[in-house]
Tab-separated table of C-alpha atoms and ligand atoms in Angstrom:
chain	number	residue	atom	x	y	z
X	1	MET	CA	115.044	-107.196	-29.654
X	2	ILE	CA	118.650	-106.798	-28.523
X	3	THR	CA	121.211	-108.907	-30.379
X	4	ILE	CA	124.141	-110.134	-28.298
X	5	ALA	CA	127.003	-112.137	-29.810
X	6	ALA	CA	130.196	-114.021	-29.021
X	7	PRO	CA	132.769	-114.921	-31.705
X	8	ARG	CA	135.064	-117.930	-31.941
X	9	GLU	CA	138.291	-116.620	-30.433
X	10	PRO	CA	141.480	-116.786	-32.502
X	11	GLU	CA	143.899	-119.621	-31.628
X	12	PRO	CA	145.641	-120.233	-29.267
X	13	GLU	CA	142.887	-118.717	-27.074
X	14	THR	CA	140.676	-121.483	-25.704
X	15	ARG	CA	138.155	-119.456	-23.705
X	16	VAL	CA	134.796	-118.248	-24.976
X	17	ALA	CA	132.946	-115.121	-23.828
X	18	LEU	CA	129.494	-116.696	-23.408
X	19	VAL	CA	128.722	-120.246	-22.224
X	20	PRO	CA	125.381	-122.048	-22.711
X	21	GLU	CA	124.261	-121.232	-19.144
X	22	THR	CA	124.619	-117.489	-19.754
X	23	VAL	CA	123.098	-117.795	-23.221
X	24	MET	CA	120.038	-119.415	-21.661
X	25	ALA	CA	119.652	-116.547	-19.172
X	26	LEU	CA	119.956	-113.991	-21.975
X	27	THR	CA	117.536	-115.704	-24.364
X	28	ARG	CA	115.009	-116.227	-21.554
X	29	ALA	CA	115.197	-112.480	-20.935
X	30	GLY	CA	114.048	-112.050	-24.556
X	31	HIS	CA	117.368	-111.277	-26.242
X	32	ARG	CA	118.699	-112.806	-29.463
X	33	VAL	CA	122.094	-114.480	-28.998
X	34	LEU	CA	124.459	-115.297	-31.860
X	35	ILE	CA	127.370	-117.688	-31.307
X	36	GLU	CA	129.980	-118.367	-33.967
X	37	THR	CA	130.335	-122.010	-35.006
X	38	ALA	CA	132.759	-123.979	-32.794
X	39	ALA	CA	133.246	-120.992	-30.470
X	40	GLY	CA	132.917	-123.123	-27.333
X	41	ILE	CA	134.595	-126.378	-28.346
X	42	ALA	CA	137.866	-125.814	-26.461
X	43	ALA	CA	135.873	-124.817	-23.369
X	44	GLY	CA	133.762	-127.975	-23.575
X	45	HIS	CA	130.594	-126.622	-25.240
X	46	SER	CA	129.331	-127.947	-28.565
X	47	ASP	CA	127.287	-125.954	-31.070
X	48	GLU	CA	124.344	-128.164	-30.084
X	49	ASP	CA	124.723	-127.118	-26.410
X	50	TYR	CA	124.399	-123.480	-27.506
X	51	ARG	CA	121.401	-124.228	-29.730
X	52	LYS	CA	119.663	-125.967	-26.829
X	53	ALA	CA	120.304	-122.850	-24.731
X	54	GLY	CA	118.472	-120.781	-27.340
X	55	ALA	CA	121.376	-119.342	-29.392
X	56	ASP	CA	121.584	-119.088	-33.159
X	57	VAL	CA	124.871	-120.727	-34.120
X	58	VAL	CA	126.239	-118.965	-37.204
X	59	ASP	CA	129.238	-119.480	-39.496
X	60	GLY	CA	130.264	-115.841	-39.271
X	61	ILE	CA	128.740	-113.253	-36.923
X	62	PRO	CA	126.827	-110.604	-38.939
X	63	LEU	CA	128.585	-107.854	-37.004
X	64	ALA	CA	126.466	-105.027	-38.397
X	65	GLU	CA	123.397	-106.561	-36.671
X	66	VAL	CA	124.996	-106.867	-33.236
X	67	SER	CA	124.070	-104.506	-30.376
X	68	ILE	CA	126.464	-106.016	-27.809
X	69	LEU	CA	129.534	-108.012	-28.833
X	70	THR	CA	131.262	-109.933	-26.027
X	71	HIS	CA	134.774	-111.246	-26.595
X	72	VAL	CA	137.856	-112.504	-24.726
X	73	THR	CA	140.859	-111.360	-26.776
X	74	PRO	CA	140.988	-107.847	-28.265
X	75	LEU	CA	139.025	-107.566	-31.516
X	76	PRO	CA	141.015	-107.165	-34.726
X	77	ALA	CA	140.519	-103.898	-36.641
X	78	SER	CA	138.875	-105.876	-39.468
X	79	ALA	CA	136.056	-106.931	-37.099
X	80	ILE	CA	135.735	-103.525	-35.409
X	81	SER	CA	135.197	-101.796	-38.749
X	82	ARG	CA	132.214	-104.053	-39.538
X	83	LEU	CA	130.323	-103.219	-36.326
X	84	GLY	CA	127.381	-100.840	-36.555
X	85	GLU	CA	127.624	-97.326	-35.133
X	86	GLY	CA	126.568	-97.307	-31.474
X	87	ALA	CA	127.312	-101.001	-30.909
X	88	VAL	CA	128.860	-101.910	-27.553
X	89	THR	CA	131.839	-104.255	-27.256
X	90	ILE	CA	132.844	-105.844	-23.942
X	91	GLY	CA	136.088	-107.747	-23.450
X	92	LEU	CA	139.787	-107.625	-22.695
X	93	MET	CA	141.389	-104.857	-24.760
X	94	ALA	CA	144.859	-104.097	-23.392
X	95	PRO	CA	147.285	-102.908	-24.554
X	96	PHE	CA	145.424	-99.715	-25.480
X	97	THR	CA	147.453	-99.027	-28.592
X	98	ASP	CA	146.792	-95.968	-30.753
X	99	GLU	CA	145.750	-98.291	-33.613
X	100	ARG	CA	143.127	-100.055	-31.480
X	101	ILE	CA	141.676	-96.825	-30.137
X	102	ALA	CA	141.643	-95.336	-33.662
X	103	ALA	CA	139.742	-98.363	-35.024
X	104	LEU	CA	137.171	-98.192	-32.195
X	105	THR	CA	136.616	-94.454	-32.509
X	106	ALA	CA	136.377	-94.653	-36.316
X	107	ALA	CA	133.645	-97.294	-35.961
X	108	ARG	CA	131.900	-95.064	-33.361
X	109	VAL	CA	131.388	-98.010	-31.012
X	110	THR	CA	131.354	-97.951	-27.225
X	111	ALA	CA	134.223	-100.187	-26.131
X	112	LEU	CA	134.097	-101.463	-22.551
X	113	ALA	CA	137.543	-102.711	-21.532
X	114	CYS	CA	137.401	-105.246	-18.728
X	115	GLU	CA	140.860	-104.163	-17.545
X	116	LYS	CA	139.326	-100.770	-16.651
X	117	ILE	CA	136.420	-102.024	-14.547
X	118	PRO	CA	136.849	-100.425	-11.089
X	119	ARG	CA	138.036	-102.802	-8.353
X	120	THR	CA	135.112	-101.959	-6.052
X	121	SER	CA	132.824	-104.246	-4.071
X	122	ARG	CA	129.900	-103.496	-6.417
X	123	ALA	CA	131.987	-104.303	-9.489
X	124	GLN	CA	133.172	-107.676	-8.209
X	125	ALA	CA	130.465	-109.502	-10.174
X	126	MET	CA	131.879	-108.029	-13.405
X	127	ASP	CA	135.544	-108.134	-12.421
X	128	VAL	CA	137.163	-110.158	-15.181
X	129	LEU	CA	140.688	-109.474	-13.874
X	130	SER	CA	139.743	-111.127	-10.582
X	131	SER	CA	137.880	-114.095	-12.053
X	132	GLN	CA	140.700	-114.868	-14.464
X	133	ALA	CA	143.412	-114.268	-11.832
X	134	LEU	CA	141.697	-116.862	-9.684
X	135	ALA	CA	142.166	-119.441	-12.443
X	136	ALA	CA	145.739	-118.263	-13.062
X	137	GLY	CA	146.817	-118.517	-9.419
X	138	TYR	CA	145.383	-122.023	-9.126
X	139	ARG	CA	147.108	-123.075	-12.349
X	140	CYS	CA	150.507	-121.810	-11.129
X	141	VAL	CA	150.471	-124.294	-8.260
X	142	LEU	CA	149.439	-127.231	-10.424
X	143	GLU	CA	152.211	-126.444	-12.919
X	144	ALA	CA	154.712	-126.500	-10.039
X	145	ALA	CA	153.315	-129.612	-8.349
X	146	ILE	CA	153.436	-131.724	-11.499
X	147	ARG	CA	157.110	-130.843	-12.127
X	148	LEU	CA	158.393	-131.037	-8.553
X	149	PRO	CA	160.060	-134.409	-7.872
X	150	ARG	CA	158.635	-134.271	-4.344
X	151	PHE	CA	155.286	-134.401	-2.517
X	152	PHE	CA	153.585	-131.180	-1.472
X	153	PRO	CA	152.082	-132.641	1.759
X	154	LEU	CA	153.735	-134.123	4.802
X	155	ALA	CA	153.580	-137.933	4.575
X	156	MET	CA	154.205	-140.049	7.677
X	157	THR	CA	154.411	-143.627	6.475
X	158	ALA	CA	155.873	-146.976	7.494
X	159	ALA	CA	158.532	-146.284	4.887
X	160	GLY	CA	159.534	-143.053	6.569
X	161	THR	CA	158.512	-139.433	6.859
X	162	VAL	CA	158.373	-137.046	3.899
X	163	PRO	CA	158.462	-133.384	4.926
X	164	PRO	CA	156.035	-130.936	3.279
X	165	ALA	CA	157.249	-128.878	0.336
X	166	LYS	CA	158.205	-125.271	1.036
X	167	VAL	CA	156.494	-122.812	-1.295
X	168	VAL	CA	157.217	-119.088	-1.604
X	169	VAL	CA	154.607	-116.891	-3.318
X	170	LEU	CA	155.547	-113.355	-4.410
X	171	GLY	CA	152.662	-111.002	-5.183
X	172	ILE	CA	149.618	-111.436	-2.954
X	173	GLY	CA	146.892	-110.065	-5.229
X	174	VAL	CA	143.953	-112.176	-6.358
X	175	ALA	CA	146.174	-114.732	-8.139
X	176	GLY	CA	148.711	-114.881	-5.314
X	177	LEU	CA	146.033	-115.479	-2.693
X	178	GLN	CA	144.604	-118.288	-4.797
X	179	ALA	CA	148.103	-119.754	-5.257
X	180	ILE	CA	148.660	-119.688	-1.491
X	181	ALA	CA	145.275	-121.289	-0.804
X	182	THR	CA	145.868	-124.006	-3.423
X	183	ALA	CA	149.386	-124.814	-2.160
X	184	LYS	CA	148.047	-124.976	1.396
X	185	ARG	CA	145.250	-127.331	0.309
X	186	LEU	CA	147.916	-129.579	-1.201
X	187	GLY	CA	149.698	-129.582	2.160
X	188	ALA	CA	152.731	-127.363	1.507
X	189	THR	CA	154.060	-124.793	3.946
X	190	VAL	CA	153.784	-121.351	2.338
X	191	ALA	CA	155.556	-118.028	2.876
X	192	ALA	CA	154.618	-114.957	0.855
X	193	ASN	CA	155.586	-111.361	0.184
X	194	ASP	CA	153.962	-108.310	-1.376
X	195	ILE	CA	154.677	-104.607	-1.086
X	196	ARG	CA	151.113	-103.429	-0.379
X	197	PRO	CA	150.662	-102.876	3.378
X	198	SER	CA	147.355	-104.810	3.578
X	199	SER	CA	148.896	-107.872	1.936
X	200	ALA	CA	150.463	-109.273	5.136
X	201	GLU	CA	147.068	-109.757	6.752
X	202	GLU	CA	145.588	-111.094	3.498
X	203	ALA	CA	148.389	-113.689	3.237
X	204	ARG	CA	147.923	-114.810	6.829
X	205	SER	CA	144.164	-115.141	6.304
X	206	VAL	CA	144.786	-117.930	3.769
X	207	GLY	CA	147.453	-119.683	5.831
X	208	ALA	CA	150.798	-118.264	4.685
X	209	THR	CA	153.472	-116.680	6.815
X	210	PHE	CA	154.406	-113.195	5.620
X	211	ILE	CA	157.991	-112.405	4.616
X	212	ASP	CA	158.671	-108.873	5.835
X	213	VAL	CA	161.328	-107.282	3.640
X	214	GLY	CA	161.422	-104.101	5.708
X	215	LEU	CA	159.975	-101.624	3.188
X	216	ASP	CA	158.029	-98.516	4.266
X	217	SER	CA	154.377	-98.815	3.347
X	218	ALA	CA	154.697	-95.615	1.242
X	219	GLU	CA	157.354	-97.289	-0.925
X	220	GLY	CA	154.952	-99.909	-2.263
X	221	THR	CA	151.606	-98.128	-2.269
X	222	GLY	CA	150.319	-96.698	-5.532
X	223	LYS	CA	146.964	-95.353	-6.730
X	224	GLY	CA	143.660	-97.109	-6.193
X	225	GLY	CA	145.005	-99.723	-3.777
X	226	TYR	CA	147.416	-101.088	-6.388
X	227	ALA	CA	151.153	-101.429	-5.928
X	228	ARG	CA	153.568	-98.935	-7.454
X	229	SER	CA	156.906	-99.665	-9.097
X	230	LEU	CA	159.658	-99.689	-6.489
X	231	GLY	CA	162.663	-97.436	-6.919
X	232	ALA	CA	165.986	-99.156	-7.677
X	233	ASP	CA	167.173	-98.959	-4.063
X	234	ALA	CA	163.965	-100.406	-2.578
X	235	ALA	CA	163.850	-103.120	-5.278
X	236	SER	CA	167.397	-104.165	-4.467
X	237	ARG	CA	166.677	-104.246	-0.707
X	238	GLN	CA	163.619	-106.394	-1.444
X	239	GLN	CA	165.715	-108.833	-3.533
X	240	GLN	CA	168.339	-109.122	-0.797
X	241	ALA	CA	165.699	-109.829	1.828
X	242	LEU	CA	163.924	-112.395	-0.364
X	243	ALA	CA	167.095	-114.236	-1.450
X	244	PRO	CA	167.439	-116.586	1.576
X	245	HIS	CA	163.716	-117.462	1.490
X	246	ILE	CA	163.895	-118.304	-2.208
X	247	ALA	CA	167.098	-120.331	-1.732
X	248	ASP	CA	165.363	-122.416	0.926
X	249	ALA	CA	162.162	-123.005	-1.089
X	250	ASP	CA	161.254	-126.047	-3.180
X	251	VAL	CA	158.831	-123.963	-5.221
X	252	LEU	CA	158.756	-120.259	-6.069
X	253	ILE	CA	155.574	-118.819	-7.585
X	254	THR	CA	155.556	-115.206	-8.769
X	255	THR	CA	152.376	-113.271	-9.546
X	256	ALA	CA	153.489	-109.646	-8.943
X	257	GLY	CA	152.098	-106.979	-11.253
X	258	VAL	CA	151.897	-103.209	-11.432
X	259	PRO	CA	149.048	-101.973	-13.685
X	260	GLY	CA	150.259	-100.538	-16.984
X	261	LYS	CA	153.922	-101.384	-16.254
X	262	ALA	CA	156.228	-104.281	-17.070
X	263	ALA	CA	156.281	-106.919	-14.345
X	264	PRO	CA	158.718	-106.024	-11.527
X	265	ARG	CA	161.899	-108.127	-11.488
X	266	LEU	CA	161.845	-109.923	-8.137
X	267	ALA	CA	164.372	-112.724	-8.635
X	268	THR	CA	167.651	-112.702	-10.527
X	269	SER	CA	169.260	-115.775	-12.064
X	270	ASP	CA	171.738	-115.870	-9.155
X	271	MET	CA	168.861	-115.973	-6.658
X	272	ILE	CA	167.228	-118.844	-8.581
X	273	ALA	CA	170.519	-120.733	-9.042
X	274	ALA	CA	170.862	-120.745	-5.223
X	275	MET	CA	167.829	-123.086	-4.999
X	276	ARG	CA	168.277	-126.857	-4.590
X	277	PRO	CA	168.459	-129.001	-7.743
X	278	GLY	CA	164.943	-130.159	-8.682
X	279	SER	CA	163.275	-126.984	-7.413
X	280	VAL	CA	160.595	-125.367	-9.579
X	281	VAL	CA	159.867	-121.710	-10.305
X	282	VAL	CA	156.583	-120.625	-11.931
X	283	ASP	CA	156.502	-117.084	-13.336
X	284	MET	CA	152.889	-116.106	-14.012
X	285	LEU	CA	154.005	-112.790	-15.515
X	286	ALA	CA	156.478	-114.301	-18.006
X	287	ALA	CA	154.551	-112.760	-20.900
X	288	SER	CA	154.615	-109.264	-19.357
X	289	GLY	CA	158.332	-108.875	-18.760
X	290	GLY	CA	158.710	-111.572	-16.121
X	291	ASN	CA	159.148	-111.425	-12.337
X	292	VAL	CA	161.990	-113.917	-12.752
X	293	GLU	CA	165.100	-113.313	-14.825
X	294	GLY	CA	165.345	-115.804	-17.697
X	295	SER	CA	161.707	-116.963	-17.747
X	296	VAL	CA	160.210	-117.485	-21.214
X	297	ALA	CA	156.434	-117.309	-21.742
X	298	GLY	CA	155.055	-120.678	-22.788
X	299	SER	CA	158.313	-122.581	-22.122
X	300	ASP	CA	160.294	-124.382	-19.442
X	301	VAL	CA	163.873	-123.197	-18.978
X	302	GLN	CA	166.467	-125.248	-17.054
X	303	LEU	CA	168.943	-123.292	-14.940
X	304	PRO	CA	171.934	-125.148	-13.421
X	305	SER	CA	171.827	-125.133	-9.620
X	306	ALA	CA	174.802	-123.565	-7.844
X	307	ARG	CA	174.233	-126.130	-5.066
X	308	GLY	CA	175.233	-129.276	-6.923
X	309	GLN	CA	174.557	-131.284	-10.031
X	310	GLY	CA	171.101	-130.795	-11.476
X	311	HIS	CA	168.978	-127.843	-12.383
X	312	ILE	CA	166.047	-125.674	-11.410
X	313	THR	CA	163.071	-125.581	-13.795
X	314	ILE	CA	161.690	-122.108	-14.569
X	315	VAL	CA	158.165	-122.374	-15.978
X	316	GLY	CA	157.067	-119.296	-17.920
X	317	LEU	CA	153.279	-119.163	-18.143
X	318	ASP	CA	151.462	-117.641	-21.101
X	319	THR	CA	147.757	-116.767	-20.567
X	320	PRO	CA	147.313	-119.255	-17.705
X	321	PRO	CA	143.475	-118.928	-17.490
X	322	ALA	CA	143.301	-120.322	-21.030
X	323	GLN	CA	144.723	-123.583	-19.599
X	324	LEU	CA	141.481	-123.916	-17.621
X	325	ALA	CA	139.178	-123.027	-20.492
X	326	ALA	CA	135.979	-124.526	-19.071
X	327	ASP	CA	135.892	-122.863	-15.669
X	328	ALA	CA	137.692	-119.688	-16.740
X	329	SER	CA	135.023	-119.285	-19.474
X	330	ARG	CA	132.216	-120.044	-17.040
X	331	LEU	CA	133.403	-117.209	-14.746
X	332	TYR	CA	134.173	-114.875	-17.659
X	333	ALA	CA	130.705	-115.446	-19.131
X	334	LYS	CA	129.044	-114.644	-15.804
X	335	ASN	CA	131.067	-111.405	-15.701
X	336	MET	CA	129.786	-110.651	-19.245
X	337	GLN	CA	126.182	-111.399	-18.263
X	338	ASN	CA	126.446	-108.996	-15.317
X	339	MET	CA	127.911	-106.271	-17.550
X	340	ILE	CA	125.116	-106.822	-20.084
X	341	ASN	CA	122.515	-106.526	-17.301
X	342	LEU	CA	124.006	-103.139	-16.378
X	343	LEU	CA	123.692	-101.971	-19.973
X	344	ILE	CA	120.117	-102.980	-20.699
X	345	VAL	CA	117.441	-100.680	-19.317
X	346	ASP	CA	113.789	-100.988	-20.439
X	347	ASN	CA	114.856	-103.364	-23.192
X	348	GLU	CA	117.276	-100.836	-24.671
X	349	VAL	CA	121.055	-100.607	-24.553
X	350	GLN	CA	121.921	-97.511	-22.533
X	351	VAL	CA	125.492	-96.576	-21.667
X	352	ASP	CA	124.975	-94.541	-18.508
X	353	PHE	CA	128.158	-92.759	-17.480
X	354	ASP	CA	126.645	-91.926	-14.095
X	355	ASP	CA	127.344	-95.585	-13.402
X	356	ASP	CA	130.949	-95.769	-12.196
X	357	ILE	CA	131.448	-99.258	-13.643
X	358	LEU	CA	130.419	-98.240	-17.175
X	359	ALA	CA	132.219	-94.893	-16.886
X	360	GLY	CA	135.380	-96.655	-15.713
X	361	ALA	CA	135.314	-99.377	-18.359
X	362	ALA	CA	134.486	-97.269	-21.438
X	363	ILE	CA	137.588	-96.493	-23.467
X	364	THR	CA	135.746	-95.143	-26.534
X	365	HIS	CA	132.249	-93.698	-27.027
X	366	GLN	CA	130.539	-91.894	-29.924
X	367	GLY	CA	133.739	-91.506	-31.922
X	368	SER	CA	135.967	-90.234	-29.078
X	369	SER	CA	138.579	-91.822	-26.862
X	370	ARG	CA	137.829	-91.781	-23.125
X	371	LEU	CA	141.250	-93.067	-22.094
X	372	GLU	CA	142.179	-89.722	-20.571
X	373	GLU	CA	138.960	-89.479	-18.489
X	374	PRO	CA	139.715	-89.658	-14.752
X	375	SER	CA	139.018	-93.255	-13.875
X	376	PRO	CA	136.697	-94.172	-11.003
X	377	ALA	CA	139.156	-97.070	-10.586
X	378	SER	CA	141.515	-94.572	-8.960
X	379	THR	CA	139.394	-94.639	-5.823
X	380	PRO	CA	140.729	-97.190	-3.321
X	381	PRO	CA	139.259	-100.661	-3.751
X	382	LYS	CA	136.776	-101.533	-1.030
X	383	GLY	CA	136.788	-104.937	0.550
X	384	ASP	CA	138.970	-107.905	0.081
X	385	ALA	CA	140.338	-109.308	-3.125
X	386	GLN	CA	138.581	-112.607	-2.597
D	401	NAD	P1	147.934	-107.107	-9.668
D	401	NAD	O1	147.679	-108.235	-10.610
D	401	NAD	O2	148.016	-105.731	-10.188
D	401	NAD	O3	149.299	-107.420	-8.887
D	401	NAD	C1	149.435	-108.611	-8.143
D	401	NAD	C2	150.100	-108.313	-6.839
D	401	NAD	O4	151.475	-108.005	-7.056
D	401	NAD	C3	149.520	-107.126	-6.084
D	401	NAD	O5	149.068	-107.553	-4.816
D	401	NAD	C4	150.684	-106.159	-5.980
D	401	NAD	O6	150.668	-105.427	-4.771
D	401	NAD	C5	151.867	-107.089	-6.062
D	401	NAD	N1	153.148	-106.451	-6.397
D	401	NAD	C6	153.410	-105.468	-7.263
D	401	NAD	N2	154.726	-105.156	-7.259
D	401	NAD	C7	155.313	-105.977	-6.360
D	401	NAD	C8	156.639	-106.146	-5.901
D	401	NAD	N3	157.639	-105.406	-6.360
D	401	NAD	N4	156.859	-107.084	-4.971
D	401	NAD	C9	155.859	-107.837	-4.467
D	401	NAD	N5	154.595	-107.742	-4.866
D	401	NAD	C10	154.305	-106.811	-5.802
D	401	NAD	O7	146.894	-107.139	-8.461
D	401	NAD	P2	145.402	-107.636	-8.393
D	401	NAD	O8	145.341	-109.033	-8.000
D	401	NAD	O9	144.732	-107.233	-9.657
D	401	NAD	O10	144.887	-106.757	-7.169
D	401	NAD	C11	145.177	-105.365	-7.119
D	401	NAD	C12	144.490	-104.699	-5.950
D	401	NAD	O11	143.077	-104.677	-6.128
D	401	NAD	C13	144.722	-105.382	-4.651
D	401	NAD	O12	144.793	-104.393	-3.650
D	401	NAD	C14	143.500	-106.206	-4.452
D	401	NAD	O13	143.260	-106.544	-3.107
D	401	NAD	C15	142.472	-105.244	-4.997
D	401	NAD	N6	141.241	-105.877	-5.419
D	401	NAD	C16	140.082	-105.453	-4.835
D	401	NAD	C17	138.896	-106.003	-5.216
D	401	NAD	C18	137.649	-105.518	-4.573
D	401	NAD	O14	137.527	-104.710	-3.830
D	401	NAD	N7	136.590	-105.893	-4.784
D	401	NAD	C19	138.849	-106.992	-6.192
D	401	NAD	C20	140.047	-107.380	-6.781
D	401	NAD	C21	141.249	-106.813	-6.390
């Protein structure tokens, strides 16, 4: 019998790697599932819910007995060292520090890092980055809407007409597309920019107008369909072209990332100060260097407006999917279930490196690091982000 487990995540994380629905599917398939006491409380699942789904709820996971350990936040070295040789761990693991890799190789476990899952059509069902970015992009808009002293939609009433809010979204990846779609659903007008050539069409497909900043497609295109860091000259041209759009917006939402790099700086304090008093900026990447100068992860910062009395609020998000613990966990758990299904063949755990998803995700195996292996993720992503 294969033993699969999910721990209680350390605070302030609110998500859980397995939810009762996925536990039920796993136990019905004949596997033993261990859930740590209170692991699902913040995501809305009691210990009793897990027991009803067939899990054993335990005070501490007996890590040496576990074949597959699912988790959300990277495991501490103290937990890694208690895993049995050959165990498989699946979860978010970045940053890939030397200490983390050393702990995983010393324990001789196979570590599957969700950040390394290839962005291919086949891998979409396991794509944690996408499922969590969906939650993050949605959250960005709600954070802005609740702080903006204005409506998002057009309102034509007997008491007068209220124009729709103007929203600018920078970064049109999975989170940015979800932010655009959410702002549109709330009735705002949305303009967006990204440096990947395909992003203009993707933005239009969810109802935004595209802000063309006049870059060559080669300037923004990196490996595997991701963006690359812009050179100083291109970055400054982009800022100049974006400045009037940002100044005219009621809301700026930034979701721009470059894998393995600090978040690109898209808006300076001067660009933000040029917005009207009362405007709101949400920086989804505040914890990774920040797209917006002056943003602080987990805090609101007030910047005086250069256009009159009053200020602009800069909201720095910190792990935004954790603010939607129930649905972010539901999606995360389904990603875990699909990864587990890939691993189990004839009722045995088999890590088959002919499978591009497992080969791409594995960062350690049998006591060695695989970080330097050429990643299947470097092939261009097929299909749309959504
Ligand atoms: P990400 O989180 O790495 O970055 C978010 C967005 O920021 C990206 O669209 C990127 O181009 C953009 N960006 C980076 N630097 C920028 C800058 N200076 N200015 C403006 N925008 C900038 O991206 P992601 O959401 O993880 O998606 C990455 C890629 O993977 C995209 O091409 C996406 O369509 C693709 N994808 C494909 C699949 C699939 O095929 N199944 C699934 C998910 C994502």
